[in-house]
């Protein structure tokens, strides 16, 4: 099982001026730091969209590959038809086993997130409680709990 290294845990911005939670009027919230959340964050970063990631767990990146996978879990489709390759370059299918094990999946997701600086915009132990749609996407209201303190915002 992959465990987020404690000394490399994501740390939100330190000063209030740099804190993306300070002004949320034009901020995209990504719920979850699994594969889809990390890929969404990278797409936003490439497009210059301001975003933050809320992850319920304290472990970092990987989502269900960390919480649900066991030591024998692997990507179930052969790499010749599907490649979980988070590199920007073309995949090197011949150099890897046909099915990636869970720990390798988590490692690749984490490496990708660190390369794009997604860790600096990820807030662990944030549980999204509800999303109330407004008249426009800018008016959406998100209620969340800081699991470290129990505070609800």
Short mmCIF file of N, CA, C and O in Angstrom, two decimals, residues 5-117:
data_model
loop_
_atom_site.label_atom_id
_atom_site.label_comp_id
_atom_site.label_asym_id
_atom_site.label_seq_id
_atom_site.Cartn_x
_atom_site.Cartn_y
_atom_site.Cartn_z
N UNK A 5 4.52 10.24 2.02
CA UNK A 5 5.60 10.53 2.98
C UNK A 5 5.25 11.75 3.83
O UNK A 5 4.86 12.78 3.29
N UNK A 6 5.37 11.64 5.13
CA UNK A 6 5.00 12.72 6.03
C UNK A 6 5.80 14.00 5.78
O UNK A 6 5.27 15.09 5.89
N UNK A 7 7.06 13.87 5.43
CA UNK A 7 7.87 15.06 5.24
C UNK A 7 7.62 15.71 3.88
O UNK A 7 8.10 16.79 3.61
N UNK A 8 6.84 15.08 3.01
CA UNK A 8 6.56 15.64 1.70
C UNK A 8 5.07 15.94 1.53
O UNK A 8 4.60 16.12 0.43
N UNK A 9 4.34 15.98 2.63
CA UNK A 9 2.90 16.22 2.55
C UNK A 9 2.62 17.59 1.95
O UNK A 9 3.39 18.53 2.15
N UNK A 10 1.54 17.72 1.18
CA UNK A 10 1.22 19.01 0.58
C UNK A 10 1.01 20.08 1.65
O UNK A 10 0.41 19.82 2.68
N UNK A 11 1.53 21.25 1.40
CA UNK A 11 1.35 22.35 2.34
C UNK A 11 0.76 23.53 1.61
O UNK A 11 1.35 24.03 0.64
N UNK A 12 -0.42 24.00 2.02
CA UNK A 12 -1.04 25.16 1.39
C UNK A 12 -0.18 26.40 1.58
O UNK A 12 0.72 26.43 2.41
N UNK A 13 -0.49 27.44 0.80
CA UNK A 13 0.26 28.69 0.85
C UNK A 13 0.32 29.23 2.27
O UNK A 13 -0.65 29.16 3.01
N UNK A 14 1.46 29.79 2.64
CA UNK A 14 1.66 30.23 4.02
C UNK A 14 1.07 31.60 4.32
O UNK A 14 0.50 31.81 5.36
N UNK A 15 1.19 32.54 3.41
CA UNK A 15 0.73 33.90 3.70
C UNK A 15 -0.68 34.11 3.18
O UNK A 15 -1.10 33.51 2.21
N UNK A 16 -1.41 35.01 3.84
CA UNK A 16 -2.80 35.27 3.45
C UNK A 16 -2.87 35.82 2.03
O UNK A 16 -3.81 35.54 1.30
N UNK A 17 -1.87 36.58 1.60
CA UNK A 17 -1.86 37.12 0.26
C UNK A 17 -1.75 36.06 -0.81
O UNK A 17 -2.21 36.23 -1.93
N UNK A 18 -1.10 34.94 -0.48
CA UNK A 18 -0.92 33.86 -1.43
C UNK A 18 -1.96 32.76 -1.26
O UNK A 18 -1.98 31.82 -2.03
N UNK A 19 -2.82 32.88 -0.29
CA UNK A 19 -3.77 31.82 0.02
C UNK A 19 -4.93 31.84 -0.96
O UNK A 19 -5.71 32.78 -0.97
N UNK A 20 -5.08 30.80 -1.80
CA UNK A 20 -6.17 30.79 -2.75
C UNK A 20 -7.54 30.70 -2.09
O UNK A 20 -8.55 30.98 -2.71
N UNK A 21 -7.60 30.34 -0.80
CA UNK A 21 -8.88 30.31 -0.11
C UNK A 21 -9.35 31.70 0.28
O UNK A 21 -10.50 31.90 0.67
N UNK A 22 -8.47 32.70 0.17
CA UNK A 22 -8.82 34.05 0.54
C UNK A 22 -9.88 34.66 -0.37
O UNK A 22 -10.77 35.36 0.08
N UNK A 23 -9.81 34.42 -1.66
CA UNK A 23 -10.78 34.96 -2.62
C UNK A 23 -11.22 33.82 -3.51
O UNK A 23 -10.48 33.38 -4.39
N UNK A 24 -12.41 33.33 -3.28
CA UNK A 24 -12.88 32.15 -4.01
C UNK A 24 -13.85 32.49 -5.14
O UNK A 24 -14.46 31.61 -5.71
N UNK A 25 -13.98 33.76 -5.48
CA UNK A 25 -14.96 34.14 -6.50
C UNK A 25 -14.65 33.53 -7.86
O UNK A 25 -15.55 33.24 -8.63
N UNK A 26 -13.41 33.36 -8.22
CA UNK A 26 -13.03 32.85 -9.54
C UNK A 26 -12.09 31.66 -9.38
O UNK A 26 -11.06 31.58 -10.03
N UNK A 27 -12.48 30.74 -8.53
CA UNK A 27 -11.62 29.62 -8.19
C UNK A 27 -12.34 28.31 -8.44
O UNK A 27 -13.48 28.13 -8.02
N UNK A 28 -11.70 27.41 -9.16
CA UNK A 28 -12.27 26.08 -9.39
C UNK A 28 -11.88 25.18 -8.23
O UNK A 28 -10.73 25.18 -7.79
N UNK A 29 -12.83 24.41 -7.73
CA UNK A 29 -12.56 23.44 -6.67
C UNK A 29 -12.62 22.05 -7.26
O UNK A 29 -13.63 21.66 -7.85
N UNK A 30 -11.55 21.31 -7.10
CA UNK A 30 -11.49 19.91 -7.53
C UNK A 30 -11.66 19.07 -6.28
O UNK A 30 -10.92 19.23 -5.31
N UNK A 31 -12.63 18.18 -6.31
CA UNK A 31 -12.91 17.34 -5.15
C UNK A 31 -12.24 15.99 -5.35
O UNK A 31 -12.65 15.20 -6.20
N UNK A 32 -11.19 15.76 -4.59
CA UNK A 32 -10.47 14.49 -4.64
C UNK A 32 -9.15 14.59 -5.38
O UNK A 32 -9.04 15.22 -6.43
N UNK A 33 -8.11 13.96 -4.80
CA UNK A 33 -6.77 13.98 -5.38
C UNK A 33 -6.40 12.61 -5.94
O UNK A 33 -5.26 12.19 -5.89
N UNK A 34 -7.39 11.93 -6.49
CA UNK A 34 -7.13 10.68 -7.20
C UNK A 34 -6.68 10.98 -8.61
O UNK A 34 -6.36 12.13 -8.96
N UNK A 35 -6.68 9.97 -9.45
CA UNK A 35 -6.22 10.14 -10.83
C UNK A 35 -7.01 11.23 -11.55
O UNK A 35 -6.42 12.13 -12.14
N UNK A 36 -8.33 11.18 -11.50
CA UNK A 36 -9.13 12.18 -12.22
C UNK A 36 -8.91 13.58 -11.67
O UNK A 36 -8.81 14.55 -12.43
N UNK A 37 -8.82 13.72 -10.34
CA UNK A 37 -8.59 15.03 -9.75
C UNK A 37 -7.24 15.61 -10.16
O UNK A 37 -7.13 16.80 -10.47
N UNK A 38 -6.22 14.78 -10.17
CA UNK A 38 -4.88 15.23 -10.55
C UNK A 38 -4.84 15.61 -12.03
O UNK A 38 -4.26 16.64 -12.41
N UNK A 39 -5.47 14.81 -12.88
CA UNK A 39 -5.49 15.14 -14.31
C UNK A 39 -6.29 16.42 -14.56
O UNK A 39 -5.90 17.24 -15.41
N UNK A 40 -7.38 16.61 -13.85
CA UNK A 40 -8.16 17.84 -13.96
C UNK A 40 -7.32 19.04 -13.52
O UNK A 40 -7.31 20.09 -14.19
N UNK A 41 -6.61 18.91 -12.42
CA UNK A 41 -5.76 20.00 -11.94
C UNK A 41 -4.69 20.35 -12.97
O UNK A 41 -4.41 21.53 -13.21
N UNK A 42 -4.10 19.35 -13.58
CA UNK A 42 -3.07 19.60 -14.60
C UNK A 42 -3.67 20.32 -15.80
O UNK A 42 -3.05 21.24 -16.35
N UNK A 43 -4.88 19.92 -16.19
CA UNK A 43 -5.54 20.59 -17.32
C UNK A 43 -5.83 22.05 -16.97
O UNK A 43 -5.61 22.95 -17.80
N UNK A 44 -6.30 22.30 -15.75
CA UNK A 44 -6.54 23.68 -15.33
C UNK A 44 -5.24 24.47 -15.32
O UNK A 44 -5.20 25.62 -15.76
N UNK A 45 -4.18 23.88 -14.80
CA UNK A 45 -2.88 24.56 -14.74
C UNK A 45 -2.41 24.94 -16.14
O UNK A 45 -1.93 26.05 -16.37
N UNK A 46 -2.56 24.03 -17.09
CA UNK A 46 -2.14 24.31 -18.46
C UNK A 46 -2.94 25.46 -19.08
O UNK A 46 -2.43 26.18 -19.92
N UNK A 47 -4.20 25.60 -18.67
CA UNK A 47 -5.07 26.64 -19.22
C UNK A 47 -5.04 27.94 -18.41
O UNK A 47 -5.72 28.89 -18.74
N UNK A 48 -4.27 27.94 -17.32
CA UNK A 48 -4.17 29.14 -16.49
C UNK A 48 -5.37 29.37 -15.58
O UNK A 48 -5.58 30.48 -15.11
N UNK A 49 -6.16 28.33 -15.33
CA UNK A 49 -7.32 28.44 -14.45
C UNK A 49 -6.87 28.27 -13.01
O UNK A 49 -6.14 27.33 -12.68
N UNK A 50 -7.28 29.18 -12.12
CA UNK A 50 -6.97 29.07 -10.71
C UNK A 50 -7.80 27.93 -10.12
O UNK A 50 -9.00 27.84 -10.37
N UNK A 51 -7.18 27.09 -9.32
CA UNK A 51 -7.87 25.94 -8.75
C UNK A 51 -7.25 25.58 -7.41
O UNK A 51 -6.13 25.97 -7.09
N UNK A 52 -8.02 24.82 -6.63
CA UNK A 52 -7.51 24.14 -5.44
C UNK A 52 -8.09 22.74 -5.46
O UNK A 52 -9.10 22.47 -6.11
N UNK A 53 -7.43 21.83 -4.75
CA UNK A 53 -7.88 20.45 -4.64
C UNK A 53 -8.15 20.16 -3.18
O UNK A 53 -7.30 20.42 -2.33
N UNK A 54 -9.35 19.65 -2.88
CA UNK A 54 -9.67 19.19 -1.53
C UNK A 54 -9.62 17.68 -1.54
O UNK A 54 -10.29 17.02 -2.34
N UNK A 55 -8.83 17.10 -0.65
CA UNK A 55 -8.72 15.65 -0.51
C UNK A 55 -9.14 15.28 0.90
O UNK A 55 -8.63 15.83 1.86
N UNK A 56 -10.08 14.36 1.01
CA UNK A 56 -10.61 13.96 2.31
C UNK A 56 -9.55 13.28 3.19
O UNK A 56 -9.51 13.46 4.39
N UNK A 57 -8.71 12.51 2.57
CA UNK A 57 -7.70 11.76 3.33
C UNK A 57 -6.43 12.58 3.51
O UNK A 57 -6.23 13.58 2.85
N UNK A 58 -5.58 12.11 4.39
CA UNK A 58 -4.33 12.83 4.68
C UNK A 58 -3.15 12.29 3.88
O UNK A 58 -2.06 12.81 3.98
N UNK A 59 -3.37 11.27 3.06
CA UNK A 59 -2.25 10.57 2.45
C UNK A 59 -1.67 11.23 1.22
O UNK A 59 -0.60 10.89 0.78
N UNK A 60 -2.34 12.14 0.57
CA UNK A 60 -1.80 12.75 -0.64
C UNK A 60 -2.57 12.36 -1.87
O UNK A 60 -3.77 12.56 -1.93
N UNK A 61 -1.91 11.75 -2.84
CA UNK A 61 -2.51 11.48 -4.14
C UNK A 61 -2.73 10.00 -4.37
O UNK A 61 -2.02 9.17 -3.85
N UNK A 62 -3.70 9.68 -5.20
CA UNK A 62 -3.92 8.29 -5.59
C UNK A 62 -5.35 7.82 -5.42
O UNK A 62 -5.76 6.85 -6.03
N UNK A 63 -6.13 8.48 -4.57
CA UNK A 63 -7.54 8.14 -4.42
C UNK A 63 -7.78 6.68 -4.10
O UNK A 63 -7.19 6.13 -3.18
N UNK A 64 -8.64 6.03 -4.89
CA UNK A 64 -9.01 4.65 -4.61
C UNK A 64 -7.83 3.69 -4.74
O UNK A 64 -7.85 2.60 -4.19
N UNK A 65 -6.78 4.10 -5.45
CA UNK A 65 -5.60 3.24 -5.55
C UNK A 65 -4.91 3.12 -4.19
O UNK A 65 -4.16 2.19 -3.95
N UNK A 66 -5.16 4.06 -3.30
CA UNK A 66 -4.61 4.01 -1.95
C UNK A 66 -5.63 3.41 -0.98
O UNK A 66 -5.29 2.56 -0.17
N UNK A 67 -6.89 3.85 -1.07
CA UNK A 67 -7.89 3.45 -0.08
C UNK A 67 -8.52 2.10 -0.36
O UNK A 67 -8.95 1.42 0.56
N UNK A 68 -8.62 1.69 -1.62
CA UNK A 68 -9.33 0.46 -1.96
C UNK A 68 -8.44 -0.66 -2.49
O UNK A 68 -8.79 -1.83 -2.37
N UNK A 69 -7.33 -0.32 -3.10
CA UNK A 69 -6.48 -1.33 -3.72
C UNK A 69 -5.72 -2.13 -2.66
O UNK A 69 -5.40 -1.63 -1.59
N UNK A 70 -5.44 -3.38 -2.98
CA UNK A 70 -4.61 -4.20 -2.10
C UNK A 70 -3.29 -4.50 -2.82
O UNK A 70 -3.06 -4.02 -3.92
N UNK A 71 -2.45 -5.28 -2.20
CA UNK A 71 -1.12 -5.54 -2.74
C UNK A 71 -1.15 -6.21 -4.10
O UNK A 71 -0.18 -6.11 -4.86
N UNK A 72 -2.24 -6.88 -4.43
CA UNK A 72 -2.30 -7.57 -5.72
C UNK A 72 -3.12 -6.82 -6.76
O UNK A 72 -3.27 -7.30 -7.88
N UNK A 73 -3.68 -5.66 -6.42
CA UNK A 73 -4.47 -4.89 -7.38
C UNK A 73 -3.59 -4.38 -8.50
O UNK A 73 -2.47 -3.94 -8.28
N UNK A 74 -4.13 -4.45 -9.71
CA UNK A 74 -3.42 -3.95 -10.89
C UNK A 74 -4.42 -3.33 -11.85
O UNK A 74 -5.62 -3.59 -11.77
N UNK A 75 -3.90 -2.47 -12.75
CA UNK A 75 -4.74 -1.98 -13.83
C UNK A 75 -5.18 -3.20 -14.61
O UNK A 75 -4.36 -4.06 -14.96
N UNK A 76 -6.46 -3.33 -14.86
CA UNK A 76 -7.01 -4.58 -15.40
C UNK A 76 -6.98 -4.70 -16.91
O UNK A 76 -7.34 -5.73 -17.45
N UNK A 77 -6.57 -3.69 -17.61
CA UNK A 77 -6.49 -3.73 -19.06
C UNK A 77 -5.03 -3.70 -19.46
O UNK A 77 -4.26 -2.90 -18.96
N UNK A 78 -4.66 -4.57 -20.36
CA UNK A 78 -3.27 -4.63 -20.80
C UNK A 78 -2.80 -3.32 -21.39
O UNK A 78 -3.56 -2.58 -22.01
N UNK A 79 -1.53 -3.02 -21.20
CA UNK A 79 -0.97 -1.75 -21.65
C UNK A 79 -0.96 -1.61 -23.17
O UNK A 79 -0.83 -0.51 -23.67
N UNK A 80 -1.06 -2.70 -23.88
CA UNK A 80 -1.08 -2.56 -25.34
C UNK A 80 -2.36 -1.86 -25.80
O UNK A 80 -2.40 -1.25 -26.85
N UNK A 81 -3.43 -1.96 -25.00
CA UNK A 81 -4.68 -1.28 -25.36
C UNK A 81 -4.93 -0.06 -24.48
O UNK A 81 -5.69 0.82 -24.85
N UNK A 82 -4.33 -0.01 -23.32
CA UNK A 82 -4.52 1.11 -22.40
C UNK A 82 -3.25 1.31 -21.62
O UNK A 82 -2.72 0.38 -21.04
N UNK A 83 -2.74 2.53 -21.61
CA UNK A 83 -1.53 2.81 -20.85
C UNK A 83 -1.80 3.92 -19.87
O UNK A 83 -2.19 5.01 -20.25
N UNK A 84 -1.61 3.62 -18.60
CA UNK A 84 -1.71 4.66 -17.58
C UNK A 84 -0.35 5.33 -17.53
O UNK A 84 0.51 4.97 -16.75
N UNK A 85 -0.17 6.25 -18.44
CA UNK A 85 1.11 6.92 -18.54
C UNK A 85 0.90 8.39 -18.35
O UNK A 85 0.27 9.04 -19.17
N UNK A 86 1.38 8.92 -17.26
CA UNK A 86 1.17 10.32 -16.93
C UNK A 86 2.32 11.20 -17.39
O UNK A 86 2.41 12.35 -17.01
N UNK A 87 3.19 10.63 -18.22
CA UNK A 87 4.27 11.44 -18.76
C UNK A 87 3.76 12.24 -19.93
O UNK A 87 2.82 11.86 -20.61
N UNK A 88 4.38 13.38 -20.18
CA UNK A 88 3.99 14.19 -21.33
C UNK A 88 4.51 13.57 -22.63
O UNK A 88 3.99 13.82 -23.69
N UNK A 89 5.55 12.76 -22.51
CA UNK A 89 6.12 12.11 -23.69
C UNK A 89 5.32 10.84 -24.01
O UNK A 89 4.51 10.38 -23.22
N UNK A 90 5.57 10.29 -25.14
CA UNK A 90 4.88 9.05 -25.54
C UNK A 90 5.28 7.92 -24.59
O UNK A 90 6.42 7.85 -24.13
N UNK A 91 4.35 7.01 -24.28
CA UNK A 91 4.66 5.92 -23.36
C UNK A 91 5.65 4.91 -23.95
O UNK A 91 5.69 4.73 -25.15
N UNK A 92 6.42 4.30 -23.07
CA UNK A 92 7.36 3.26 -23.47
C UNK A 92 6.77 1.92 -23.02
O UNK A 92 7.18 1.35 -22.03
N UNK A 93 5.81 1.43 -23.76
CA UNK A 93 5.07 0.23 -23.37
C UNK A 93 5.99 -0.99 -23.27
O UNK A 93 5.85 -1.81 -22.37
N UNK A 94 6.94 -1.11 -24.16
CA UNK A 94 7.78 -2.29 -24.19
C UNK A 94 8.67 -2.40 -22.95
O UNK A 94 9.10 -3.49 -22.59
N UNK A 95 8.93 -1.30 -22.27
CA UNK A 95 9.83 -1.30 -21.12
C UNK A 95 9.13 -1.61 -19.80
O UNK A 95 9.76 -1.69 -18.78
N UNK A 96 7.81 -1.75 -19.80
CA UNK A 96 7.08 -1.94 -18.57
C UNK A 96 6.28 -3.25 -18.61
O UNK A 96 6.00 -3.77 -19.66
N UNK A 97 5.89 -3.72 -17.45
CA UNK A 97 5.07 -4.92 -17.40
C UNK A 97 3.72 -4.62 -18.03
O UNK A 97 3.33 -3.46 -18.18
N UNK A 98 2.98 -5.65 -18.38
CA UNK A 98 1.72 -5.46 -19.07
C UNK A 98 0.64 -4.84 -18.18
O UNK A 98 -0.23 -4.15 -18.67
N UNK A 99 0.67 -5.09 -16.88
CA UNK A 99 -0.32 -4.54 -15.97
C UNK A 99 0.39 -3.83 -14.82
O UNK A 99 1.22 -4.43 -14.15
N UNK A 100 0.05 -2.56 -14.57
CA UNK A 100 0.70 -1.82 -13.50
C UNK A 100 0.09 -2.18 -12.16
O UNK A 100 -1.12 -2.13 -11.99
N UNK A 101 0.93 -2.52 -11.14
CA UNK A 101 0.40 -2.76 -9.79
C UNK A 101 0.02 -1.45 -9.11
O UNK A 101 0.44 -0.37 -9.52
N UNK A 102 -0.80 -1.55 -8.07
CA UNK A 102 -1.36 -0.38 -7.39
C UNK A 102 -0.29 0.58 -6.88
O UNK A 102 -0.43 1.79 -7.01
N UNK A 103 0.78 0.06 -6.29
CA UNK A 103 1.80 0.96 -5.75
C UNK A 103 2.48 1.76 -6.85
O UNK A 103 2.82 2.92 -6.68
N UNK A 104 2.64 1.15 -8.03
CA UNK A 104 3.23 1.88 -9.15
C UNK A 104 2.26 2.95 -9.66
O UNK A 104 2.68 4.06 -10.00
N UNK A 105 0.98 2.63 -9.68
CA UNK A 105 -0.02 3.62 -10.10
C UNK A 105 0.04 4.83 -9.17
O UNK A 105 0.10 5.97 -9.62
N UNK A 106 0.05 4.59 -7.85
CA UNK A 106 0.11 5.69 -6.87
C UNK A 106 1.39 6.50 -7.02
O UNK A 106 1.36 7.74 -6.94
N UNK A 107 2.48 5.83 -7.23
CA UNK A 107 3.75 6.52 -7.40
C UNK A 107 3.72 7.41 -8.63
O UNK A 107 4.15 8.57 -8.59
N UNK A 108 3.19 6.90 -9.74
CA UNK A 108 3.13 7.68 -10.98
C UNK A 108 2.21 8.89 -10.83
O UNK A 108 2.52 9.97 -11.31
N UNK A 109 1.06 8.70 -10.17
CA UNK A 109 0.13 9.81 -9.96
C UNK A 109 0.81 10.89 -9.10
O UNK A 109 0.73 12.08 -9.40
N UNK A 110 1.49 10.47 -8.04
CA UNK A 110 2.16 11.41 -7.15
C UNK A 110 3.28 12.15 -7.87
O UNK A 110 3.41 13.38 -7.74
N UNK A 111 4.09 11.45 -8.64
CA UNK A 111 5.17 12.10 -9.38
C UNK A 111 4.62 13.14 -10.34
O UNK A 111 5.16 14.24 -10.47
N UNK A 112 3.54 12.80 -11.01
CA UNK A 112 2.90 13.72 -11.95
C UNK A 112 2.40 14.96 -11.21
O UNK A 112 2.61 16.09 -11.64
N UNK A 113 1.72 14.75 -10.07
CA UNK A 113 1.19 15.87 -9.29
C UNK A 113 2.31 16.79 -8.81
O UNK A 113 2.19 18.02 -8.87
N UNK A 114 3.41 16.22 -8.36
CA UNK A 114 4.54 17.02 -7.90
C UNK A 114 5.17 17.79 -9.05
O UNK A 114 5.57 18.95 -8.89
N UNK A 115 5.27 17.17 -10.22
CA UNK A 115 5.87 17.82 -11.38
C UNK A 115 5.07 19.06 -11.79
O UNK A 115 5.63 20.06 -12.23
N UNK A 116 3.75 19.01 -11.65
CA UNK A 116 2.91 20.13 -12.04
C UNK A 116 2.64 21.11 -10.88
O UNK A 116 1.91 22.07 -11.05
N UNK A 117 3.20 20.84 -9.70
CA UNK A 117 2.98 21.72 -8.55
C UNK A 117 1.59 21.60 -7.95
O UNK A 117 1.16 22.48 -7.21
#
